[in-house]
PDB file of C-alpha atoms in Angstrom:
ATOM      1  CA  UNK A   1       0.000   0.000   0.000  1.00 41.00           C
ATOM      2  CA  UNK A   2       1.291   3.451  -0.911  1.00 46.00           C
ATOM      3  CA  UNK A   3       2.415   5.665   1.925  1.00 44.00           C
ATOM      4  CA  UNK A   4      -0.146   8.330   2.740  1.00 46.00           C
ATOM      5  CA  UNK A   5       0.916  11.891   3.367  1.00 45.00           C
ATOM      6  CA  UNK A   6      -1.179  14.585   4.962  1.00 44.00           C
ATOM      7  CA  UNK A   7      -1.196  17.737   2.831  1.00 48.00           C
ATOM      8  CA  UNK A   8      -3.350  20.479   4.362  1.00 55.00           C
ATOM      9  CA  UNK A   9      -6.891  19.173   4.140  1.00 62.00           C
ATOM     10  CA  UNK A  10      -6.440  16.122   1.899  1.00 79.00           C
ATOM     11  CA  UNK A  11      -4.370  12.971   1.719  1.00 88.00           C
ATOM     12  CA  UNK A  12      -2.344  11.618  -1.172  1.00 93.00           C
ATOM     13  CA  UNK A  13       0.548   9.242  -1.746  1.00 94.00           C
ATOM     14  CA  UNK A  14       4.122  10.447  -1.383  1.00 95.00           C
ATOM     15  CA  UNK A  15       4.555   9.914  -5.128  1.00 97.00           C
ATOM     16  CA  UNK A  16       1.560  12.096  -5.971  1.00 97.00           C
ATOM     17  CA  UNK A  17       2.694  14.833  -3.594  1.00 96.00           C
ATOM     18  CA  UNK A  18       6.141  14.843  -5.226  1.00 97.00           C
ATOM     19  CA  UNK A  19       4.483  15.081  -8.642  1.00 98.00           C
ATOM     20  CA  UNK A  20       2.332  17.952  -7.378  1.00 97.00           C
ATOM     21  CA  UNK A  21       5.339  19.833  -6.047  1.00 97.00           C
ATOM     22  CA  UNK A  22       7.349  19.303  -9.225  1.00 98.00           C
ATOM     23  CA  UNK A  23       4.440  20.423 -11.410  1.00 98.00           C
ATOM     24  CA  UNK A  24       3.716  23.486  -9.268  1.00 98.00           C
ATOM     25  CA  UNK A  25       7.414  24.387  -9.416  1.00 98.00           C
ATOM     26  CA  UNK A  26       7.332  23.958 -13.176  1.00 98.00           C
ATOM     27  CA  UNK A  27       4.485  26.454 -13.494  1.00 98.00           C
ATOM     28  CA  UNK A  28       6.477  28.969 -11.441  1.00 98.00           C
ATOM     29  CA  UNK A  29       9.559  28.368 -13.605  1.00 98.00           C
ATOM     30  CA  UNK A  30       7.563  28.891 -16.798  1.00 98.00           C
ATOM     31  CA  UNK A  31       6.165  32.098 -15.321  1.00 98.00           C
ATOM     32  CA  UNK A  32       9.644  33.305 -14.320  1.00 98.00           C
ATOM     33  CA  UNK A  33      10.920  32.654 -17.856  1.00 98.00           C
ATOM     34  CA  UNK A  34       8.015  34.577 -19.391  1.00 98.00           C
ATOM     35  CA  UNK A  35       6.334  31.545 -20.907  1.00 98.00           C
ATOM     36  CA  UNK A  36       2.908  32.127 -19.347  1.00 97.00           C
ATOM     37  CA  UNK A  37      -0.127  33.229 -21.351  1.00 97.00           C
ATOM     38  CA  UNK A  38      -2.450  34.955 -18.886  1.00 97.00           C
ATOM     39  CA  UNK A  39      -4.612  32.165 -17.356  1.00 95.00           C
ATOM     40  CA  UNK A  40      -4.285  29.963 -20.444  1.00 94.00           C
ATOM     41  CA  UNK A  41      -2.008  27.158 -21.684  1.00 94.00           C
ATOM     42  CA  UNK A  42      -1.122  24.092 -19.681  1.00 95.00           C
ATOM     43  CA  UNK A  43       1.449  21.808 -18.181  1.00 97.00           C
ATOM     44  CA  UNK A  44       0.212  18.403 -17.059  1.00 97.00           C
ATOM     45  CA  UNK A  45       1.741  15.389 -15.347  1.00 98.00           C
ATOM     46  CA  UNK A  46       0.419  11.853 -14.999  1.00 97.00           C
ATOM     47  CA  UNK A  47      -0.265  10.814 -11.406  1.00 97.00           C
ATOM     48  CA  UNK A  48       2.231   8.062 -10.480  1.00 97.00           C
ATOM     49  CA  UNK A  49       0.644   4.695  -9.857  1.00 95.00           C
ATOM     50  CA  UNK A  50      -2.791   5.685 -11.198  1.00 96.00           C
ATOM     51  CA  UNK A  51      -4.055   4.892 -14.672  1.00 94.00           C
ATOM     52  CA  UNK A  52      -5.382   7.668 -16.931  1.00 94.00           C
ATOM     53  CA  UNK A  53      -5.299  10.304 -14.196  1.00 96.00           C
ATOM     54  CA  UNK A  54      -3.282  13.490 -14.391  1.00 96.00           C
ATOM     55  CA  UNK A  55      -2.675  16.848 -12.717  1.00 96.00           C
ATOM     56  CA  UNK A  56      -3.248  20.168 -14.472  1.00 96.00           C
ATOM     57  CA  UNK A  57      -3.523  23.852 -13.594  1.00 96.00           C
ATOM     58  CA  UNK A  58      -6.712  25.336 -12.127  1.00 95.00           C
ATOM     59  CA  UNK A  59      -8.476  27.443 -14.754  1.00 94.00           C
ATOM     60  CA  UNK A  60      -8.574  31.091 -13.731  1.00 95.00           C
ATOM     61  CA  UNK A  61      -5.225  31.216 -11.947  1.00 97.00           C
ATOM     62  CA  UNK A  62      -2.035  32.748 -13.259  1.00 98.00           C
ATOM     63  CA  UNK A  63       0.994  30.496 -13.304  1.00 98.00           C
ATOM     64  CA  UNK A  64       2.487  32.279 -10.296  1.00 98.00           C
ATOM     65  CA  UNK A  65      -0.617  31.358  -8.280  1.00 98.00           C
ATOM     66  CA  UNK A  66      -0.337  27.607  -8.846  1.00 98.00           C
ATOM     67  CA  UNK A  67       0.591  25.510  -5.804  1.00 97.00           C
ATOM     68  CA  UNK A  68       0.974  21.813  -5.108  1.00 97.00           C
ATOM     69  CA  UNK A  69      -2.379  21.771  -3.293  1.00 95.00           C
ATOM     70  CA  UNK A  70      -4.536  23.644  -5.791  1.00 96.00           C
ATOM     71  CA  UNK A  71      -3.594  21.614  -8.876  1.00 96.00           C
ATOM     72  CA  UNK A  72      -6.614  19.817 -10.315  1.00 96.00           C
ATOM     73  CA  UNK A  73      -6.581  16.023 -10.490  1.00 96.00           C
ATOM     74  CA  UNK A  74      -8.717  14.756 -13.360  1.00 93.00           C
ATOM     75  CA  UNK A  75      -9.224  11.571 -15.331  1.00 92.00           C
ATOM     76  CA  UNK A  76      -9.169  11.362 -19.122  1.00 90.00           C
ATOM     77  CA  UNK A  77     -12.953  11.762 -19.208  1.00 87.00           C
ATOM     78  CA  UNK A  78     -12.654  15.161 -17.569  1.00 85.00           C
ATOM     79  CA  UNK A  79     -13.933  14.139 -14.141  1.00 89.00           C
ATOM     80  CA  UNK A  80     -12.425  15.916 -11.152  1.00 90.00           C
ATOM     81  CA  UNK A  81     -11.185  13.040  -8.990  1.00 91.00           C
ATOM     82  CA  UNK A  82      -9.207  15.114  -6.494  1.00 88.00           C
ATOM     83  CA  UNK A  83      -9.867  17.661  -3.764  1.00 86.00           C
ATOM     84  CA  UNK A  84      -9.558  20.842  -5.839  1.00 86.00           C
ATOM     85  CA  UNK A  85     -12.740  22.836  -6.355  1.00 85.00           C
ATOM     86  CA  UNK A  86     -11.369  24.594  -9.420  1.00 89.00           C
ATOM     87  CA  UNK A  87     -12.466  23.861 -12.968  1.00 88.00           C
ATOM     88  CA  UNK A  88     -10.113  23.152 -15.885  1.00 88.00           C
ATOM     89  CA  UNK A  89      -9.924  24.713 -19.328  1.00 83.00           C
ATOM     90  CA  UNK A  90     -11.630  22.421 -21.845  1.00 75.00           C
ATOM     91  CA  UNK A  91      -8.962  23.110 -24.462  1.00 69.00           C
ATOM     92  CA  UNK A  92      -6.286  21.907 -22.078  1.00 67.00           C
ATOM     93  CA  UNK A  93      -8.212  18.885 -20.925  1.00 75.00           C
ATOM     94  CA  UNK A  94      -9.137  17.697 -24.421  1.00 82.00           C
ATOM     95  CA  UNK A  95      -5.648  17.821 -25.866  1.00 86.00           C
ATOM     96  CA  UNK A  96      -3.673  16.667 -22.835  1.00 89.00           C
ATOM     97  CA  UNK A  97      -6.121  13.902 -21.926  1.00 91.00           C
ATOM     98  CA  UNK A  98      -5.825  12.290 -25.342  1.00 92.00           C
ATOM     99  CA  UNK A  99      -2.025  12.282 -25.206  1.00 95.00           C
ATOM    100  CA  UNK A 100      -1.946  10.925 -21.654  1.00 94.00           C
ATOM    101  CA  UNK A 101      -4.410   8.163 -22.502  1.00 94.00           C
ATOM    102  CA  UNK A 102      -2.997   7.070 -25.858  1.00 95.00           C
ATOM    103  CA  UNK A 103       0.749   7.557 -25.392  1.00 96.00           C
ATOM    104  CA  UNK A 104       1.256   6.314 -21.852  1.00 94.00           C
ATOM    105  CA  UNK A 105       4.660   6.803 -20.244  1.00 96.00           C
ATOM    106  CA  UNK A 106       6.215   8.657 -23.188  1.00 96.00           C
ATOM    107  CA  UNK A 107       3.758  11.465 -22.414  1.00 97.00           C
ATOM    108  CA  UNK A 108       3.936  11.455 -18.610  1.00 97.00           C
ATOM    109  CA  UNK A 109       4.695  15.187 -18.701  1.00 98.00           C
ATOM    110  CA  UNK A 110       3.256  17.543 -21.330  1.00 97.00           C
ATOM    111  CA  UNK A 111       3.317  21.282 -21.909  1.00 97.00           C
ATOM    112  CA  UNK A 112       1.614  23.482 -24.474  1.00 97.00           C
ATOM    113  CA  UNK A 113       2.713  27.101 -24.769  1.00 97.00           C
ATOM    114  CA  UNK A 114       2.012  30.231 -26.778  1.00 97.00           C
ATOM    115  CA  UNK A 115       5.352  32.001 -26.459  1.00 98.00           C
ATOM    116  CA  UNK A 116       5.936  34.577 -29.175  1.00 98.00           C
ATOM    117  CA  UNK A 117       9.003  32.815 -30.562  1.00 98.00           C
ATOM    118  CA  UNK A 118       7.497  29.319 -30.718  1.00 98.00           C
ATOM    119  CA  UNK A 119       4.225  30.588 -32.194  1.00 98.00           C
ATOM    120  CA  UNK A 120       6.183  32.545 -34.803  1.00 98.00           C
ATOM    121  CA  UNK A 121       8.080  29.434 -35.878  1.00 98.00           C
ATOM    122  CA  UNK A 122       4.869  27.386 -35.879  1.00 98.00           C
ATOM    123  CA  UNK A 123       3.448  30.024 -38.216  1.00 98.00           C
ATOM    124  CA  UNK A 124       6.425  29.921 -40.603  1.00 98.00           C
ATOM    125  CA  UNK A 125       5.844  27.753 -43.677  1.00 97.00           C
ATOM    126  CA  UNK A 126       9.119  25.875 -43.158  1.00 97.00           C
ATOM    127  CA  UNK A 127       8.768  25.408 -39.398  1.00 98.00           C
ATOM    128  CA  UNK A 128      11.966  24.983 -37.404  1.00 98.00           C
ATOM    129  CA  UNK A 129      15.021  25.264 -39.647  1.00 98.00           C
ATOM    130  CA  UNK A 130      18.543  23.920 -38.954  1.00 98.00           C
ATOM    131  CA  UNK A 131      20.051  27.375 -38.625  1.00 97.00           C
ATOM    132  CA  UNK A 132      21.396  27.339 -35.061  1.00 98.00           C
ATOM    133  CA  UNK A 133      22.861  25.112 -32.380  1.00 97.00           C
ATOM    134  CA  UNK A 134      19.583  24.447 -30.563  1.00 97.00           C
ATOM    135  CA  UNK A 135      17.530  23.919 -33.718  1.00 98.00           C
ATOM    136  CA  UNK A 136      19.914  21.134 -34.741  1.00 97.00           C
ATOM    137  CA  UNK A 137      18.876  19.274 -31.576  1.00 96.00           C
ATOM    138  CA  UNK A 138      15.410  18.733 -33.014  1.00 97.00           C
ATOM    139  CA  UNK A 139      15.847  18.140 -36.744  1.00 96.00           C
ATOM    140  CA  UNK A 140      13.954  15.003 -37.760  1.00 95.00           C
ATOM    141  CA  UNK A 141      12.407  14.787 -34.295  1.00 96.00           C
ATOM    142  CA  UNK A 142       9.385  17.081 -34.668  1.00 98.00           C
ATOM    143  CA  UNK A 143       5.881  16.426 -35.968  1.00 98.00           C
ATOM    144  CA  UNK A 144       3.634  19.088 -37.525  1.00 98.00           C
ATOM    145  CA  UNK A 145      -0.139  19.396 -37.320  1.00 97.00           C
ATOM    146  CA  UNK A 146      -2.200  21.800 -39.446  1.00 97.00           C
ATOM    147  CA  UNK A 147      -4.331  24.330 -37.608  1.00 96.00           C
ATOM    148  CA  UNK A 148      -7.957  23.233 -37.104  1.00 93.00           C
ATOM    149  CA  UNK A 149      -9.063  25.913 -34.649  1.00 88.00           C
ATOM    150  CA  UNK A 150      -9.106  25.808 -30.865  1.00 86.00           C
ATOM    151  CA  UNK A 151      -8.449  22.260 -29.644  1.00 78.00           C
ATOM    152  CA  UNK A 152     -11.729  21.453 -27.892  1.00 75.00           C
ATOM    153  CA  UNK A 153     -13.001  18.659 -30.149  1.00 82.00           C
ATOM    154  CA  UNK A 154     -12.086  15.147 -29.058  1.00 80.00           C
ATOM    155  CA  UNK A 155     -12.070  13.844 -32.637  1.00 85.00           C
ATOM    156  CA  UNK A 156      -8.993  15.965 -33.410  1.00 91.00           C
ATOM    157  CA  UNK A 157      -7.010  13.914 -30.907  1.00 90.00           C
ATOM    158  CA  UNK A 158      -6.486  11.005 -33.302  1.00 92.00           C
ATOM    159  CA  UNK A 159      -4.928  13.324 -35.889  1.00 95.00           C
ATOM    160  CA  UNK A 160      -2.745  14.966 -33.252  1.00 95.00           C
ATOM    161  CA  UNK A 161      -1.283  11.600 -32.248  1.00 95.00           C
ATOM    162  CA  UNK A 162      -0.901  10.520 -35.869  1.00 96.00           C
ATOM    163  CA  UNK A 163       0.992  13.689 -36.795  1.00 97.00           C
ATOM    164  CA  UNK A 164       3.159  13.435 -33.692  1.00 97.00           C
ATOM    165  CA  UNK A 165       4.364  10.010 -34.824  1.00 97.00           C
ATOM    166  CA  UNK A 166       7.295   8.737 -32.802  1.00 97.00           C
ATOM    167  CA  UNK A 167       8.394  12.246 -31.895  1.00 98.00           C
ATOM    168  CA  UNK A 168       8.063  14.070 -28.590  1.00 97.00           C
ATOM    169  CA  UNK A 169       7.370  17.546 -30.000  1.00 98.00           C
ATOM    170  CA  UNK A 170       4.324  18.463 -32.072  1.00 98.00           C
ATOM    171  CA  UNK A 171       4.313  21.893 -33.676  1.00 98.00           C
ATOM    172  CA  UNK A 172       0.690  22.969 -34.072  1.00 97.00           C
ATOM    173  CA  UNK A 173       0.913  25.159 -37.167  1.00 98.00           C
ATOM    174  CA  UNK A 174      -0.216  28.765 -36.676  1.00 97.00           C
ATOM    175  CA  UNK A 175      -0.700  27.905 -33.006  1.00 96.00           C
ATOM    176  CA  UNK A 176       2.096  26.649 -30.744  1.00 97.00           C
ATOM    177  CA  UNK A 177       4.108  23.596 -29.701  1.00 98.00           C
ATOM    178  CA  UNK A 178       3.226  20.587 -27.585  1.00 97.00           C
ATOM    179  CA  UNK A 179       6.278  19.155 -25.820  1.00 98.00           C
ATOM    180  CA  UNK A 180       6.256  15.874 -23.918  1.00 98.00           C
ATOM    181  CA  UNK A 181       8.599  13.490 -22.163  1.00 96.00           C
ATOM    182  CA  UNK A 182       8.666  10.579 -19.736  1.00 96.00           C
ATOM    183  CA  UNK A 183       9.615  12.986 -16.925  1.00 96.00           C
ATOM    184  CA  UNK A 184       8.813  16.580 -16.075  1.00 98.00           C
ATOM    185  CA  UNK A 185      12.545  17.310 -15.958  1.00 97.00           C
ATOM    186  CA  UNK A 186      13.048  15.962 -19.467  1.00 95.00           C
ATOM    187  CA  UNK A 187      10.044  17.878 -20.760  1.00 97.00           C
ATOM    188  CA  UNK A 188      11.305  21.108 -19.211  1.00 98.00           C
ATOM    189  CA  UNK A 189      14.811  20.987 -20.658  1.00 96.00           C
ATOM    190  CA  UNK A 190      13.380  20.057 -24.061  1.00 96.00           C
ATOM    191  CA  UNK A 191      11.010  23.034 -23.909  1.00 98.00           C
ATOM    192  CA  UNK A 192      13.871  25.315 -22.822  1.00 98.00           C
ATOM    193  CA  UNK A 193      16.019  24.281 -25.790  1.00 97.00           C
ATOM    194  CA  UNK A 194      13.077  24.583 -28.211  1.00 98.00           C
ATOM    195  CA  UNK A 195      12.318  28.086 -26.965  1.00 98.00           C
ATOM    196  CA  UNK A 196      15.963  29.094 -27.499  1.00 98.00           C
ATOM    197  CA  UNK A 197      15.964  27.526 -30.973  1.00 98.00           C
ATOM    198  CA  UNK A 198      12.864  29.493 -31.956  1.00 98.00           C
ATOM    199  CA  UNK A 199      14.084  32.777 -30.467  1.00 98.00           C
ATOM    200  CA  UNK A 200      17.339  32.519 -32.409  1.00 98.00           C
ATOM    201  CA  UNK A 201      15.578  31.533 -35.647  1.00 98.00           C
ATOM    202  CA  UNK A 202      13.277  34.549 -35.447  1.00 98.00           C
ATOM    203  CA  UNK A 203      16.259  36.828 -34.793  1.00 98.00           C
ATOM    204  CA  UNK A 204      18.296  35.233 -37.585  1.00 98.00           C
ATOM    205  CA  UNK A 205      15.596  35.465 -40.242  1.00 98.00           C
ATOM    206  CA  UNK A 206      14.990  39.107 -39.345  1.00 97.00           C
ATOM    207  CA  UNK A 207      18.484  39.810 -40.694  1.00 97.00           C
ATOM    208  CA  UNK A 208      17.863  38.190 -44.075  1.00 96.00           C
ATOM    209  CA  UNK A 209      18.910  34.836 -45.496  1.00 95.00           C
ATOM    210  CA  UNK A 210      20.021  32.278 -42.908  1.00 96.00           C
ATOM    211  CA  UNK A 211      23.057  30.009 -43.082  1.00 96.00           C
ATOM    212  CA  UNK A 212      21.486  26.538 -43.116  1.00 97.00           C
ATOM    213  CA  UNK A 213      23.444  23.713 -41.466  1.00 97.00           C
ATOM    214  CA  UNK A 214      23.967  20.542 -43.513  1.00 97.00           C
ATOM    215  CA  UNK A 215      22.302  17.265 -42.575  1.00 96.00           C
ATOM    216  CA  UNK A 216      25.732  15.672 -42.189  1.00 97.00           C
ATOM    217  CA  UNK A 217      26.670  18.148 -39.468  1.00 97.00           C
ATOM    218  CA  UNK A 218      23.218  17.831 -37.853  1.00 97.00           C
ATOM    219  CA  UNK A 219      23.722  14.058 -37.600  1.00 95.00           C
ATOM    220  CA  UNK A 220      27.096  14.473 -35.891  1.00 96.00           C
ATOM    221  CA  UNK A 221      25.663  17.123 -33.565  1.00 95.00           C
ATOM    222  CA  UNK A 222      22.785  14.894 -32.481  1.00 95.00           C
ATOM    223  CA  UNK A 223      25.083  11.899 -31.992  1.00 93.00           C
ATOM    224  CA  UNK A 224      27.455  13.811 -29.739  1.00 92.00           C
ATOM    225  CA  UNK A 225      24.644  15.627 -27.949  1.00 88.00           C
ATOM    226  CA  UNK A 226      23.011  12.342 -26.944  1.00 85.00           C
ATOM    227  CA  UNK A 227      26.186  11.379 -25.089  1.00 81.00           C
ATOM    228  CA  UNK A 228      26.376  14.733 -23.308  1.00 74.00           C
ATOM    229  CA  UNK A 229      22.692  14.688 -22.331  1.00 70.00           C
ATOM    230  CA  UNK A 230      23.075  11.329 -20.614  1.00 66.00           C
ATOM    231  CA  UNK A 231      25.495  13.009 -18.214  1.00 65.00           C
ATOM    232  CA  UNK A 232      22.956  15.678 -17.300  1.00 57.00           C
ATOM    233  CA  UNK A 233      20.307  13.334 -15.936  1.00 68.00           C
ATOM    234  CA  UNK A 234      17.797  14.111 -18.711  1.00 76.00           C
ATOM    235  CA  UNK A 235      17.138  17.628 -17.465  1.00 92.00           C
ATOM    236  CA  UNK A 236      17.316  16.881 -13.734  1.00 93.00           C
ATOM    237  CA  UNK A 237      20.171  19.305 -13.077  1.00 92.00           C
ATOM    238  CA  UNK A 238      18.491  22.049 -15.113  1.00 94.00           C
ATOM    239  CA  UNK A 239      15.132  21.597 -13.431  1.00 96.00           C
ATOM    240  CA  UNK A 240      16.551  21.544  -9.914  1.00 96.00           C
ATOM    241  CA  UNK A 241      18.593  24.672 -10.633  1.00 97.00           C
ATOM    242  CA  UNK A 242      15.490  26.571 -11.755  1.00 97.00           C
ATOM    243  CA  UNK A 243      13.529  25.276  -8.765  1.00 98.00           C
ATOM    244  CA  UNK A 244      16.161  26.868  -6.553  1.00 98.00           C
ATOM    245  CA  UNK A 245      15.854  30.117  -8.487  1.00 98.00           C
ATOM    246  CA  UNK A 246      12.070  30.409  -8.157  1.00 98.00           C
ATOM    247  CA  UNK A 247      12.178  29.295  -4.516  1.00 98.00           C
ATOM    248  CA  UNK A 248      14.402  32.259  -3.678  1.00 98.00           C
ATOM    249  CA  UNK A 249      11.677  34.516  -5.067  1.00 97.00           C
ATOM    250  CA  UNK A 250       8.605  32.763  -3.650  1.00 97.00           C
ATOM    251  CA  UNK A 251       8.367  29.198  -2.341  1.00 97.00           C
ATOM    252  CA  UNK A 252       4.596  29.141  -1.855  1.00 97.00           C
ATOM    253  CA  UNK A 253       4.372  26.623  -4.737  1.00 97.00           C
ATOM    254  CA  UNK A 254       5.517  23.931  -2.288  1.00 96.00           C
ATOM    255  CA  UNK A 255       2.273  24.019  -0.285  1.00 94.00           C
TER     256      UNK A 255
END
């Protein structure tokens, strides 16, 4: 039986409480980095040890108001199965629920953002180009999905998964990216690198014609990068460093 841990006025397993704290910290990190979008967009994490149940932000709160306790626990049918009295944004639930249900562990942690740089690249006809260090990380590892309007229709989910393929990033054209990973740490560092890639592409193209990197060099870059990333704990060091940063500012996310 899972260990039970008292958290204010409700009980949950130690594993769920850790997931809640990591997710709440992630929202604060996104906010600190300027990746929030008013009360919209989402980061979600599967609840450890529970099937088709995940945590997501309460609709109506800014990212810097999210805490471990007020995260909403819902199943893939949209039912609130936790203690939070908040509602969730249907757009977030529909998209994230389908990925969590259909992709399992490879989509344990998911974010969808509307940062200016990533939306700009999603709106460019050629998408992410191999024109900078970070962009080379992702060549051949991104899926693209044509814009169909706000993602509130469940039937779009099948096409989202199909266009994602075996990748872990789906660029929603004219919209914004969906980034996923087996862990919240891995998802975060992937999102950080994607944001940098898009920022640099936008800046580069504003100057005129870009210097495109050859596929041969991209292949070598990705080969060597995979070795280096294994030493970094798949984003663990990055994520813990940013948790320390936001905690110095405000550690209310822990509660």
